[in-house]
mmCIF file of C-alpha atoms and ligand atoms in Angstrom:
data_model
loop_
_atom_site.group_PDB
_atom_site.id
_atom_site.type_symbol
_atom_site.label_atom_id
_atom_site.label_comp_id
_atom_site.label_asym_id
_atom_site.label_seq_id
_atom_site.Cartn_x
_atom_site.Cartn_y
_atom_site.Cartn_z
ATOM 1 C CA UNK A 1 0.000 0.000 0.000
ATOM 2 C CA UNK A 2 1.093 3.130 -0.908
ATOM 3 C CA UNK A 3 1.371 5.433 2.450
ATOM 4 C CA UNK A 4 0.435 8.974 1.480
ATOM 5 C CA UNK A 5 1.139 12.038 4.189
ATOM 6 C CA UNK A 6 -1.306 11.603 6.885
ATOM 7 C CA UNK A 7 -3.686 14.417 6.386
ATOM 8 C CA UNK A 8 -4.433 13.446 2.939
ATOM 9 C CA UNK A 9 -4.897 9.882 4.087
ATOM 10 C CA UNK A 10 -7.662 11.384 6.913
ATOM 11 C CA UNK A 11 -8.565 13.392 3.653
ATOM 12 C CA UNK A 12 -9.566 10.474 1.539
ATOM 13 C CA UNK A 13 -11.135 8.819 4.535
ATOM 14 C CA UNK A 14 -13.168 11.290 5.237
ATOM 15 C CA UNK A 15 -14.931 10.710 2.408
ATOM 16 C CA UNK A 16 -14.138 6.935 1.366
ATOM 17 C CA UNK A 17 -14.135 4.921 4.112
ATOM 18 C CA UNK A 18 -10.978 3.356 6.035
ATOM 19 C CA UNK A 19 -9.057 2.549 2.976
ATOM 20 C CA UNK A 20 -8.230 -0.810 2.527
ATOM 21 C CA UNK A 21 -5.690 -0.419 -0.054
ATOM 22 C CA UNK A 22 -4.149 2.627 -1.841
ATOM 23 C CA UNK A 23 -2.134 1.501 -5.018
ATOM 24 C CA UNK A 24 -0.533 3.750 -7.058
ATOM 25 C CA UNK A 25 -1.119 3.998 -10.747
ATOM 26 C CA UNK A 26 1.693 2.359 -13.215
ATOM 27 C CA UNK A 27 1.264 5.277 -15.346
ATOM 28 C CA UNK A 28 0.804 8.678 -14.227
ATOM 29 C CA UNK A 29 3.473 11.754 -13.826
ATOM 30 C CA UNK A 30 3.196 15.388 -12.539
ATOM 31 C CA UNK A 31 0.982 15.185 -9.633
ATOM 32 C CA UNK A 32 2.095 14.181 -5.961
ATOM 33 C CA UNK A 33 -0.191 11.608 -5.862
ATOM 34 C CA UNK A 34 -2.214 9.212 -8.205
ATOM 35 C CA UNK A 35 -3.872 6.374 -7.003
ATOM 36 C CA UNK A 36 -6.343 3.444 -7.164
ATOM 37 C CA UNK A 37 -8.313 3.997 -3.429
ATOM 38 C CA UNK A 38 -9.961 0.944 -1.946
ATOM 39 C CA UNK A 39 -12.557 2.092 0.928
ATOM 40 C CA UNK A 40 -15.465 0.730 2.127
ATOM 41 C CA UNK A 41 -18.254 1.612 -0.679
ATOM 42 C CA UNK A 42 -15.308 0.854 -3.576
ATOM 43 C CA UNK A 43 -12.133 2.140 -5.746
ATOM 44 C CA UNK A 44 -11.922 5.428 -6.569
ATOM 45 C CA UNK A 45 -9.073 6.781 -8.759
ATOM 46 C CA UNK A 46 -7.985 9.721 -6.586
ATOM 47 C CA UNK A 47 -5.149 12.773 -7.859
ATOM 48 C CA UNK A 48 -4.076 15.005 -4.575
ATOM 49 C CA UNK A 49 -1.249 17.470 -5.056
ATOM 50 C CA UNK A 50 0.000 19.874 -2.360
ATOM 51 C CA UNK A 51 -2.589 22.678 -1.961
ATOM 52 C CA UNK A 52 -0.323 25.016 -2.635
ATOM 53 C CA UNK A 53 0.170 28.311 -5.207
ATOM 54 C CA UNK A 54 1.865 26.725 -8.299
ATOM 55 C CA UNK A 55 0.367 25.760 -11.737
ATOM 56 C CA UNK A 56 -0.019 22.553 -10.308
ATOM 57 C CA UNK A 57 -2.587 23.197 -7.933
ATOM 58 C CA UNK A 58 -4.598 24.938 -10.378
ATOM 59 C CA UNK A 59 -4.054 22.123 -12.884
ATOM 60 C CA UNK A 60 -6.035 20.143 -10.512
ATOM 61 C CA UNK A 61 -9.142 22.809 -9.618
ATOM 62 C CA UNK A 62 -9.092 23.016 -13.490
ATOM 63 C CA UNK A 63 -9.690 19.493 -14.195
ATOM 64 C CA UNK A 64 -12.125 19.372 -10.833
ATOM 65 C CA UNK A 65 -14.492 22.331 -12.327
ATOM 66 C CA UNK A 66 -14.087 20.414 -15.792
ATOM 67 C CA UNK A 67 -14.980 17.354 -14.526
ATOM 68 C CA UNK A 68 -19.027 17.423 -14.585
ATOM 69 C CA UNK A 69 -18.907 18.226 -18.217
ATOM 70 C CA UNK A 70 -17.077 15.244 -19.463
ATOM 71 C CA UNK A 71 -18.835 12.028 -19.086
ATOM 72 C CA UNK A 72 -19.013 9.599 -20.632
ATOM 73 C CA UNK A 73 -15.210 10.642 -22.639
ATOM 74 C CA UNK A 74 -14.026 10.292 -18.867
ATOM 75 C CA UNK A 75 -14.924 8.685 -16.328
ATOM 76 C CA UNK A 76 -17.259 10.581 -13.880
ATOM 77 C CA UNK A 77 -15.967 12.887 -10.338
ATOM 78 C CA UNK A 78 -17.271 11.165 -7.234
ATOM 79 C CA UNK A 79 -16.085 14.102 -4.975
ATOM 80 C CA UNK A 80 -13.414 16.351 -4.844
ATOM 81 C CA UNK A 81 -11.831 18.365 -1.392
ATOM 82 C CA UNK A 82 -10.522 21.417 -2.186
ATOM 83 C CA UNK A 83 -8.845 22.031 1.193
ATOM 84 C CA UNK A 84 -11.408 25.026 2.438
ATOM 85 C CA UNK A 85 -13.141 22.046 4.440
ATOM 86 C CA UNK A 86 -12.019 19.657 6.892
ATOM 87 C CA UNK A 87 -8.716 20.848 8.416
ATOM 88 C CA UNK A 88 -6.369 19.249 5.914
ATOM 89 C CA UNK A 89 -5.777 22.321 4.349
ATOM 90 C CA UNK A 90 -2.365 21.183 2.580
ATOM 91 C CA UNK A 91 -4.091 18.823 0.017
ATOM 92 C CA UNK A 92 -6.598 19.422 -2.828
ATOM 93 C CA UNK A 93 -7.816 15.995 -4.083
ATOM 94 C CA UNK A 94 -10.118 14.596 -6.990
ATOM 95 C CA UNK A 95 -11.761 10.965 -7.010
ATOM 96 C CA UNK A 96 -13.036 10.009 -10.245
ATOM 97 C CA UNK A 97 -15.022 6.677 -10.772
ATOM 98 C CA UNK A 98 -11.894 4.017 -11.483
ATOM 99 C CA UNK A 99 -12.536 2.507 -14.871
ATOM 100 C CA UNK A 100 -10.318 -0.728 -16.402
ATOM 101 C CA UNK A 101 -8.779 -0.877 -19.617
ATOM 102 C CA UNK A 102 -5.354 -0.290 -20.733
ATOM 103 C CA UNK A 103 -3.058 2.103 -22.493
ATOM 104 C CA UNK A 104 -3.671 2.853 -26.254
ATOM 105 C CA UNK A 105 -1.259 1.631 -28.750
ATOM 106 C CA UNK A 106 -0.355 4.711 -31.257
ATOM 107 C CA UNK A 107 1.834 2.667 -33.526
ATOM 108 C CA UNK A 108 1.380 2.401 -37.253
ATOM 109 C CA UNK A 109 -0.638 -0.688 -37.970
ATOM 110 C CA UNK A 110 -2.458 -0.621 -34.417
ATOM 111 C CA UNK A 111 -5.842 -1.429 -34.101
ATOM 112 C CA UNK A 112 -6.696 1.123 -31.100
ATOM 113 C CA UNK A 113 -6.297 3.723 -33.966
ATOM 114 C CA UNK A 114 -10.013 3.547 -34.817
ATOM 115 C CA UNK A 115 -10.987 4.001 -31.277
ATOM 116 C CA UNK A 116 -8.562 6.897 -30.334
ATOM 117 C CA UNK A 117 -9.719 8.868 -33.334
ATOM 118 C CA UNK A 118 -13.410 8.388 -32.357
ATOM 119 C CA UNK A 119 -12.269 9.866 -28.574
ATOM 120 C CA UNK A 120 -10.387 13.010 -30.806
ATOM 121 C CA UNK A 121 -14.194 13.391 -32.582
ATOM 122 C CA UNK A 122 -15.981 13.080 -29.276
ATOM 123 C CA UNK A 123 -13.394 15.962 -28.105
ATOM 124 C CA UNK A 124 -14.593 18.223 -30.948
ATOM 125 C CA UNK A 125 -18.153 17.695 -30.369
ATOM 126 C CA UNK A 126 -17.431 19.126 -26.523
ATOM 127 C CA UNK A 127 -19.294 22.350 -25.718
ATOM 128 C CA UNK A 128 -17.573 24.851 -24.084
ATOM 129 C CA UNK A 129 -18.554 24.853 -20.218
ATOM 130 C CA UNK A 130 -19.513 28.935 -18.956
ATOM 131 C CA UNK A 131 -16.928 29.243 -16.367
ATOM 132 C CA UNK A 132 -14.367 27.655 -19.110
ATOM 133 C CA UNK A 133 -14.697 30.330 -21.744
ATOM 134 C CA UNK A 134 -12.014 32.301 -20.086
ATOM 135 C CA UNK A 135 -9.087 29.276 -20.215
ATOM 136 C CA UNK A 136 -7.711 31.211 -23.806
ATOM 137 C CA UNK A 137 -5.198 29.213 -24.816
ATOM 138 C CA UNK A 138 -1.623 30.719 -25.105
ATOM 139 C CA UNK A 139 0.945 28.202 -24.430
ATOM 140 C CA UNK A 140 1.945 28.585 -28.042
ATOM 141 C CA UNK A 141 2.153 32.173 -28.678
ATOM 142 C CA UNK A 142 5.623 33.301 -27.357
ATOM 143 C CA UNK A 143 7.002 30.551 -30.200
ATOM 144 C CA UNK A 144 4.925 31.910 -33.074
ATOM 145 C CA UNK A 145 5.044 35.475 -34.819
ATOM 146 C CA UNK A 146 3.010 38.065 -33.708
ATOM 147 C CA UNK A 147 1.031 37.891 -37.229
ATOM 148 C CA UNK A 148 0.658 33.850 -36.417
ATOM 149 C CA UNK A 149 -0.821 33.961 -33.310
ATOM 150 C CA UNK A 150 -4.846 34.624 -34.393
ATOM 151 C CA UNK A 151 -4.884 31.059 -35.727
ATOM 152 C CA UNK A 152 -4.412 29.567 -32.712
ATOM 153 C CA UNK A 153 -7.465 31.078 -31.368
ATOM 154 C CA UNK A 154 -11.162 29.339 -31.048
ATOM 155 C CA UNK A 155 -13.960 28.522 -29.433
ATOM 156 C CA UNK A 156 -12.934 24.986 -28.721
ATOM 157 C CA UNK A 157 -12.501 22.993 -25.455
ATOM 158 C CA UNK A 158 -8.860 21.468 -26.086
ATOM 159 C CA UNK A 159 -7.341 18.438 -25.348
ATOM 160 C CA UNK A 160 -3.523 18.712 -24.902
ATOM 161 C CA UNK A 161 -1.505 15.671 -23.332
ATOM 162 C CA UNK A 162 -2.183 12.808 -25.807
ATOM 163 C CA UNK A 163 -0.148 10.513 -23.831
ATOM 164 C CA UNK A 164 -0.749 6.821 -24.385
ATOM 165 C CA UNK A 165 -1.613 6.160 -20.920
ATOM 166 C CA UNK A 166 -4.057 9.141 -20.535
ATOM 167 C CA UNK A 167 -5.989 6.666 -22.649
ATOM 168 C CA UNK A 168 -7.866 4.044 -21.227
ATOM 169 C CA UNK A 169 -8.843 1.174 -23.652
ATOM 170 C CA UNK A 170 -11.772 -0.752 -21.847
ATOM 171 C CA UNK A 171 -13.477 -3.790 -23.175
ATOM 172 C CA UNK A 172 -16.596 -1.737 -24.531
ATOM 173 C CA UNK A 173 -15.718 1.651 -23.771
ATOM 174 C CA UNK A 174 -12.704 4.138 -24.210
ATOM 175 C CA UNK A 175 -12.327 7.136 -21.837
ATOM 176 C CA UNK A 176 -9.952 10.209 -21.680
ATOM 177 C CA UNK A 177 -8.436 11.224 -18.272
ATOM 178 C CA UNK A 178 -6.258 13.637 -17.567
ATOM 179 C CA UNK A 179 -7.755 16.847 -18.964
ATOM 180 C CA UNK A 180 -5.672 18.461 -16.345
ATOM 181 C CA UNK A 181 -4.821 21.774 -18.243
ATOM 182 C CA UNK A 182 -8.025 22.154 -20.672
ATOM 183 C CA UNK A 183 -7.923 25.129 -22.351
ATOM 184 C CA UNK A 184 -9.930 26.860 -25.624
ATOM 185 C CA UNK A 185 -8.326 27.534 -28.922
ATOM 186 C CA UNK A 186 -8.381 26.605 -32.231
ATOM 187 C CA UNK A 187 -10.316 23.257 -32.692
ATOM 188 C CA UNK A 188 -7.242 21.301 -34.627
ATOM 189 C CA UNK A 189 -4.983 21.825 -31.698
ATOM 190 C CA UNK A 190 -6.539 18.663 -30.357
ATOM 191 C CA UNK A 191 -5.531 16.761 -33.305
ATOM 192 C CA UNK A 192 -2.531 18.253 -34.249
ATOM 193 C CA UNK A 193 -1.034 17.235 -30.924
ATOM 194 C CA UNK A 194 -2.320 13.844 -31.304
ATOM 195 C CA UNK A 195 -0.835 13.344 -35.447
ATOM 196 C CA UNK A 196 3.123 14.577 -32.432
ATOM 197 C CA UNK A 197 2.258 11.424 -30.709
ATOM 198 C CA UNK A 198 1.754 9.224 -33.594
ATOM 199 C CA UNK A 199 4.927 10.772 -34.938
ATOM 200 C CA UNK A 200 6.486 9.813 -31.863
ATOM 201 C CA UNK A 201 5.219 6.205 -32.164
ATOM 202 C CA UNK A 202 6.426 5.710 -35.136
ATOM 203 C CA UNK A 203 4.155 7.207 -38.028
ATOM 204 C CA UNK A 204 5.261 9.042 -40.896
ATOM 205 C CA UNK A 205 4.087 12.560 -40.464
ATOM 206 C CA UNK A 206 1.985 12.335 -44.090
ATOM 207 C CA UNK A 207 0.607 8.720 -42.250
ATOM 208 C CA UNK A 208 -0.290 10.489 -38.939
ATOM 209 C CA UNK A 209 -2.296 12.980 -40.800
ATOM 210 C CA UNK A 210 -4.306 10.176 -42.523
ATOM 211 C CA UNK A 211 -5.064 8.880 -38.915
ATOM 212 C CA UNK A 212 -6.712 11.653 -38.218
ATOM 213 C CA UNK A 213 -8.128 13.084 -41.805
ATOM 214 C CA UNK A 214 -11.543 12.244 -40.887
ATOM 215 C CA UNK A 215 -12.381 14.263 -37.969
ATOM 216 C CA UNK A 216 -14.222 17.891 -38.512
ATOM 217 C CA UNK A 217 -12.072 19.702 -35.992
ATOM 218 C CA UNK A 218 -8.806 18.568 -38.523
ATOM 219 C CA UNK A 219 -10.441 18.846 -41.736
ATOM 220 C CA UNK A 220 -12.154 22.306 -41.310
ATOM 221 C CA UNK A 221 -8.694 23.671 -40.451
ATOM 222 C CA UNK A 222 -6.921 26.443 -42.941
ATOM 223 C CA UNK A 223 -3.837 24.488 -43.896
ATOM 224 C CA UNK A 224 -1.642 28.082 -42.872
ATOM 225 C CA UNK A 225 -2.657 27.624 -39.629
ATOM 226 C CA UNK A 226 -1.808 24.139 -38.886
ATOM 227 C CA UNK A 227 1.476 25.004 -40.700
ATOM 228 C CA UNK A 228 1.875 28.044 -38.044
ATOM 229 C CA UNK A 229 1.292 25.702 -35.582
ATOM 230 C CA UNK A 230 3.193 22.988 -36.277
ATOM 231 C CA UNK A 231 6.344 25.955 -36.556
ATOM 232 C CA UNK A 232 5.663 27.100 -32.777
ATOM 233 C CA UNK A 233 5.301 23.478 -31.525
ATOM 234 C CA UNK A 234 8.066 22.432 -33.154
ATOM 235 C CA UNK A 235 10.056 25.324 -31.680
ATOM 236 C CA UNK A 236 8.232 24.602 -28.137
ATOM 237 C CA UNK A 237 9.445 20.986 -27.807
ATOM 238 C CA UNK A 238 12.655 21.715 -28.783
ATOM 239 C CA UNK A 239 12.501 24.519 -26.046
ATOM 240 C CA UNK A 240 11.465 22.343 -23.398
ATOM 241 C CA UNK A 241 13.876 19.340 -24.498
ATOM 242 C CA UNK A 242 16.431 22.016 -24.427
ATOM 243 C CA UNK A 243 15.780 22.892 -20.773
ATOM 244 C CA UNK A 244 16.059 19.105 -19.346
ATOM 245 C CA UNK A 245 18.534 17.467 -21.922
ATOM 246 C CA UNK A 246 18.356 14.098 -19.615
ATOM 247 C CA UNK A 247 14.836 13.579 -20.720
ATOM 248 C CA UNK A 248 14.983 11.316 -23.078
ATOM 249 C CA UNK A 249 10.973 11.174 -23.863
ATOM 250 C CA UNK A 250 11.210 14.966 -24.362
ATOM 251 C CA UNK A 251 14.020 14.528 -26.969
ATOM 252 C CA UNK A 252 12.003 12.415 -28.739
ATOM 253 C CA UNK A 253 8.535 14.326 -28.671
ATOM 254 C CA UNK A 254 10.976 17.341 -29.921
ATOM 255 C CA UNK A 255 11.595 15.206 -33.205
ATOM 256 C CA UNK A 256 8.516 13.981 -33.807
ATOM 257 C CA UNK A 257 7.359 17.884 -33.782
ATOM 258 C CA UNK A 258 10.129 18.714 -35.772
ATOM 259 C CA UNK A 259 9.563 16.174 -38.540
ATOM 260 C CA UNK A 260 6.342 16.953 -38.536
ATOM 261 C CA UNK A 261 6.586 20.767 -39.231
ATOM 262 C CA UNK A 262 9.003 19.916 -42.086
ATOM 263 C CA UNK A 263 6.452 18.004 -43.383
ATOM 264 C CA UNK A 264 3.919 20.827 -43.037
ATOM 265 C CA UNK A 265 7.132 23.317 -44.692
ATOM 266 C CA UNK A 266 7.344 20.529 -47.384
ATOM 267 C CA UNK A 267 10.847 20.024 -46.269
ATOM 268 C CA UNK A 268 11.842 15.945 -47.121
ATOM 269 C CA UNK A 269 12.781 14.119 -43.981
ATOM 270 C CA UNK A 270 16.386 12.627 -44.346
ATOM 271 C CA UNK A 271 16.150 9.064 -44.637
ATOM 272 C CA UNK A 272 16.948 6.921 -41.147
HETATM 273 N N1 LIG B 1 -10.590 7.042 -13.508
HETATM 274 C C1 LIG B 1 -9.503 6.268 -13.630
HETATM 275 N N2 LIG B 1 -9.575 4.931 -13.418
HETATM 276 C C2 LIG B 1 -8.494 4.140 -13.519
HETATM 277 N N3 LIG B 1 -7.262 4.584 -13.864
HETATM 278 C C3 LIG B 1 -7.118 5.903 -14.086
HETATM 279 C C4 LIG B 1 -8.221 6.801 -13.991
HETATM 280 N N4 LIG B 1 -7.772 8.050 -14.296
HETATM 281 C C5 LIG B 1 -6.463 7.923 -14.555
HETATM 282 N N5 LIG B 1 -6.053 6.634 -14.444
HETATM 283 C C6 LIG B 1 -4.686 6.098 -14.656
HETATM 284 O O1 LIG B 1 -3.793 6.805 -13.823
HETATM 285 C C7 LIG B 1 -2.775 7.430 -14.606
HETATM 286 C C8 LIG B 1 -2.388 8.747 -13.954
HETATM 287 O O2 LIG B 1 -3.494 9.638 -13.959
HETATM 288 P P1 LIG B 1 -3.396 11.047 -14.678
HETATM 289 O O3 LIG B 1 -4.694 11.730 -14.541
HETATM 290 O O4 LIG B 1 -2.870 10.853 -16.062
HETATM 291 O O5 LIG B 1 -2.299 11.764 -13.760
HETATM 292 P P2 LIG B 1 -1.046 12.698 -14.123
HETATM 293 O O6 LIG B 1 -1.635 14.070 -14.287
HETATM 294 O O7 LIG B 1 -0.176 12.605 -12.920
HETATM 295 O O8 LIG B 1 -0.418 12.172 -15.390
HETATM 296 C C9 LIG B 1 -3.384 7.570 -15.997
HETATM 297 O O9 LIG B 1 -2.394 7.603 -16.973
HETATM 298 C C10 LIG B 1 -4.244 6.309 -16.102
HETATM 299 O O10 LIG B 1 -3.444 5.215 -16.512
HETATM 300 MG MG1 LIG B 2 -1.282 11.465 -17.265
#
C-alpha cells in the first residue's frame, strides 16, 4: 500500500471509508499523488497534489471544475476536497469513478487507432462549459510570430496531453483522463497534438495525418494555420527538451514535432 502524508490519508477517509488499499497507478506523472483507493463503498481513482500556489494546484481545480462536463469521454468525479473544508488544508484531491482498460497503442498498424480517433471526434463535439470560456489558450504564442498567433485562437474545449496512458482502452468503452490543463483555442490543436504522438510512435508525419483526416475539428482547419502551428510546436518541444537534456521522452517528442513541421514546410525528412 502506498502510504500517502497523513492528512491526505484522513482526507480520503473522510470521504471513502478506512481505505483498505491505496495503489498507485503504473502510469501517471506530474501530480504528488495518483492512485487506485480501496474504501469501504469501492475504488476510486484519486489525484491530490500539495494545496499550494503553483500551476499545479490549479491544474487540478481546473480538471475538478471540468470534470461534470465530461462524461461519458471520462470517467465521472465522485467528490473532490478542495482544502477550504475539513482541516487538511495542505491537500486538494479529486476521485473520479476508477474505470479498467489499458493504455492505447499509437503505432502504425495498431488497431486502437479507430478508437482513439473516435475519442479526438468526441473531443470536438465538446461544448464549451460557462466558467471555461475564459481558459484562452496561449501556451503557443511566445514561439509563433506576432502575425501567427490569431490562428491559434477558437472557441474549442482542447485536449492537450495525448499521452498513451491518458488513454484508457476498456473492453466496450474508451475514456480520456487527464484533462488536467483544458484550455480553448483553435479546434485542430486537439488533433494536431495527437498526429506529435503518432509521430512519436512511429508514423510518418503524411501517415499520422491520414489517422486523423476524418475528424471535422482537422479537416475544417486552414492548412496556414496548422502550418503556423506545427512551426511554434516544433520550436516549443525543442525549447522544453532544451531545458532538461536528460529527458529522453522529451528529446524524442521534440523530433517527432520537428519532422512533422518539415512536413507541413514541405521540407523531405532525411532518410533513417
Ligand atoms: N478514472 C480512472 N480509473 C483508472 N485509472 C485511471 C483513472 N484516471 C487515470 N487513471 C490512470 O492513472 C494514470 C495517472 O493519472 P493522470 O490523470 O494521467 O495523472 P497525471 O496528471 O499525474 O499524469 C493515468 O495515466 C491512467 O493510466
Ligand atoms: Mg497522465
Amino acid at each position: 500500500m502506498t502510504e500517502p502524508d497523513p492528512a491526505l490519508r484522513a482526507l480520503i477517509e473522510n470521504r471513502s471509508g478506512p481505505l483498505r488499499a491505496l495503489t498507485a497507478t503504473a502510469h501517471g506523472h506530474g501530480s504528488d499523488l495518483t492512485a487506485l483507493a480501496e474504501g469501504e463503498g469501492g475504488t476510486v481513482f484519486v489525484k491530490a497534489m500539495r494545496n499550494r500556489a503553483g500551476g499545479r494546484r490549479a491544474s487540478l481545480l481546473r480538471e475538478i471544475a471540468l470534470a461534470p462536463y465530461l462524461p461519458p469521454l471520462a470517467p465521472p468525479l465522485e467528490w473532490a476536497e478542495t482544502g477550504e473544508t475539513g482541516g487538511q488544508h495542505g491537500w486538494v484531491v479529486g476521485a473520479w469513478t476508477a474505470v479498467e482498460g489499458r493504455p492505447a497503442d499509437l503505432r502504425p498498424g495498431s488497431t486502437d487507432l479507430d478508437r482513439v480517433v473516435g475519442v479526438v471526434r468526441r473531443v470536438g463535439d465538446l461544448p464549451v462549459p460557462d466558467g471555461a470560456a475564459e481558459w484562452a489558450e496561449s501556451r503557443w504564442d511566445r514561439f509563433a510570430p506576432p502575425t501567427d498567433v490569431t490562428a491559434f485562437r477558437g472557441q474549442a474545449l482542447l485536449y492537450t496531453d495525448w499521452h498513451p496512458a491518458n488513454l484508457i482502452l476498456g473492453t466496450d468503452s474508451t475514456w480520456l483522463v487527464d484533462w488536467s490543463w483544458p484550455t480553448v483555442g483553435a479546434a485542430y490543436i486537439s488533433p494536431a497534438l495527437l498526429v506529435v504522438e503518432l509521430v512519436a510512435a512511429g508514423h510518418a508525419p503524411a501517415e499520422a495525418e491520414g489517422v486523423v483526416a476524418g475528424c471535422p475539428s482537422w479537416y475544417e482547419a486552414p492548412p496556414m494555420a496548422l502550418d503556423a502551428f506545427a512551426d511554434a510546436h516544433a520550436r516549443m518541444c525543442r525549447a522544453a527538451a532544451g531545458r532538461r537534456p536528460g529527458e529522453a521522452w522529451l528529446a524524442a517528442v521534440a523530433r517527432a514535432a520537428a519532422d512533422w513541421a518539415a512536413h507541413r514546410a514541405g521540407i523531405p525528412l532525411p532518410l533513417s
